[in-house]
GROMACS .gro file of C-alpha atoms in nm:
model
  117
    1GLU     CA    1  28.223  20.058  -2.142
    2PRO     CA    2  27.949  20.110  -1.876
    3ALA     CA    3  27.699  19.852  -1.863
    4ALA     CA    4  27.371  19.934  -2.039
    5PRO     CA    5  27.098  19.993  -1.810
    6THR     CA    6  26.878  19.696  -1.805
    7GLU     CA    7  26.505  19.714  -1.798
    8GLU     CA    8  26.371  19.521  -1.530
    9ALA     CA    9  26.080  19.303  -1.648
   10PRO     CA   10  25.743  19.395  -1.482
   11PRO     CA   11  25.659  19.140  -1.230
   12LEU     CA   12  25.443  18.867  -1.347
   13ALA     CA   13  25.090  18.942  -1.239
   14MET     CA   14  24.848  18.652  -1.212
   15GLU     CA   15  24.557  18.751  -1.399
   16VAL     CA   16  24.236  18.552  -1.362
   17PRO     CA   17  24.092  18.528  -1.693
   18VAL     CA   18  23.748  18.661  -1.713
   19TRP     CA   19  23.488  18.457  -1.920
   20PRO     CA   20  23.178  18.634  -1.968
   21ASP     CA   21  22.960  18.327  -1.950
   22ALA     CA   22  23.160  18.174  -1.631
   23SER     CA   23  22.942  18.346  -1.384
   24ALA     CA   24  22.623  18.270  -1.579
   25ARG     CA   25  22.725  17.913  -1.591
   26LEU     CA   26  22.786  17.906  -1.208
   27ALA     CA   27  22.456  18.055  -1.145
   28GLN     CA   28  22.287  17.802  -1.381
   29GLU     CA   29  22.458  17.503  -1.206
   30ALA     CA   30  22.356  17.647  -0.871
   31PHE     CA   31  22.003  17.688  -0.994
   32MET     CA   32  21.994  17.345  -1.125
   33ARG     CA   33  22.114  17.193  -0.796
   34GLY     CA   34  21.843  17.384  -0.613
   35VAL     CA   35  21.579  17.250  -0.858
   36GLU     CA   36  21.710  16.890  -0.826
   37ALA     CA   37  21.700  16.915  -0.434
   38GLU     CA   38  21.364  17.041  -0.459
   39LEU     CA   39  21.245  16.772  -0.703
   40GLU     CA   40  21.393  16.505  -0.459
   41GLN     CA   41  21.203  16.650  -0.167
   42MET     CA   42  20.881  16.651  -0.391
   43ARG     CA   43  20.945  16.279  -0.480
   44ASP     CA   44  20.982  16.212  -0.108
   45GLU     CA   45  20.650  16.380  -0.030
   46ILE     CA   46  20.471  16.204  -0.330
   47ASP     CA   47  20.586  15.875  -0.189
   48ALA     CA   48  20.458  15.945   0.161
   49LEU     CA   49  20.120  16.071   0.019
   50ARG     CA   50  20.087  15.749  -0.192
   51SER     CA   51  20.136  15.556   0.134
   52GLU     CA   52  19.881  15.756   0.308
   53VAL     CA   53  19.624  15.710   0.026
   54ALA     CA   54  19.701  15.334   0.037
   55ALA     CA   55  19.623  15.323   0.403
   56MET     CA   56  19.320  15.532   0.370
   57ARG     CA   57  19.199  15.315   0.088
   58GLU     CA   58  19.249  14.991   0.304
   59ASP     CA   59  19.055  15.171   0.593
   60MET     CA   60  18.766  15.280   0.358
   61ARG     CA   61  18.732  14.912   0.217
   62LYS     CA   62  18.721  14.778   0.565
   63GLU     CA   63  18.434  15.040   0.669
   64VAL     CA   64  18.255  14.960   0.341
   65GLY     CA   65  18.262  14.601   0.409
   66GLN     CA   66  18.157  14.654   0.771
   67PHE     CA   67  17.859  14.891   0.640
   68ARG     CA   68  17.753  14.641   0.393
   69SER     CA   69  17.739  14.370   0.647
   70THR     CA   70  17.522  14.579   0.895
   71GLN     CA   71  17.280  14.684   0.624
   72TYR     CA   72  17.139  14.334   0.566
   73ILE     CA   73  17.085  14.274   0.942
   74ALA     CA   74  16.753  14.345   1.088
   75PRO     CA   75  16.760  14.699   1.255
   76MET     CA   76  16.704  14.545   1.589
   77TYR     CA   77  17.051  14.397   1.544
   78GLY     CA   78  17.209  14.715   1.421
   79ASP     CA   79  17.316  14.839   1.768
   80ALA     CA   80  17.440  14.514   1.866
   81MET     CA   81  17.652  14.511   1.548
   82GLN     CA   82  17.794  14.842   1.648
   83LEU     CA   83  17.869  14.737   1.995
   84ALA     CA   84  18.039  14.428   1.891
   85GLN     CA   85  18.243  14.625   1.646
   86ALA     CA   86  18.340  14.856   1.924
   87GLY     CA   87  18.473  14.551   2.110
   88HIS     CA   88  18.211  14.479   2.365
   89ASP     CA   89  18.149  14.114   2.471
   90ALA     CA   90  17.828  13.931   2.409
   91ALA     CA   91  17.708  13.955   2.774
   92ARG     CA   92  17.727  14.326   2.754
   93ILE     CA   93  17.557  14.328   2.405
   94ALA     CA   94  17.277  14.136   2.525
   95GLU     CA   95  17.203  14.347   2.841
   96ARG     CA   96  17.219  14.666   2.643
   97CYS     CA   97  17.020  14.576   2.343
   98GLY     CA   98  16.770  14.350   2.499
   99ILE     CA   99  16.832  14.024   2.319
  100ALA     CA  100  16.914  13.679   2.421
  101ARG     CA  101  17.292  13.601   2.491
  102ALA     CA  102  17.285  13.343   2.213
  103GLU     CA  103  17.187  13.613   1.962
  104ALA     CA  104  17.470  13.864   2.095
  105GLU     CA  105  17.709  13.580   2.059
  106LEU     CA  106  17.626  13.507   1.713
  107VAL     CA  107  17.643  13.893   1.633
  108VAL     CA  108  17.980  13.908   1.804
  109ALA     CA  109  18.100  13.596   1.591
  110LEU     CA  110  17.977  13.766   1.267
  111VAL     CA  111  18.168  14.064   1.347
  112ARG     CA  112  18.499  13.898   1.437
  113ASN     CA  113  18.451  13.688   1.119
  114GLN     CA  114  18.423  14.012   0.909
  115GLN     CA  115  18.711  14.163   1.074
  116GLU     CA  116  18.930  13.871   1.019
  117SER     CA  117  18.862  13.865   0.641
   0.00000   0.00000   0.00000
């Protein structure tokens, strides 16, 4: 008896399962990674801004302190105070402001004391 013709099985095809929400899930994950990266960048920027504000606050505190100290000084010593704050020595201050060198030395000492505190 002749052999019965055998039907060959179709080759096994690897079908990728299609999940309707898989691409949506991947898109959502990619979106969330982007949001997290942006959030991290914003946190870094906020930290930098906080540091800048703290430095500005300290600078302002020093300037207010210097202003307060100069407002109680007689007007004739105002220029001397500004020169001392700019770093000029007592001899230069005395010469430019027309005050005694001893007075200029006191002004320089006062400014130095304020800058150290």
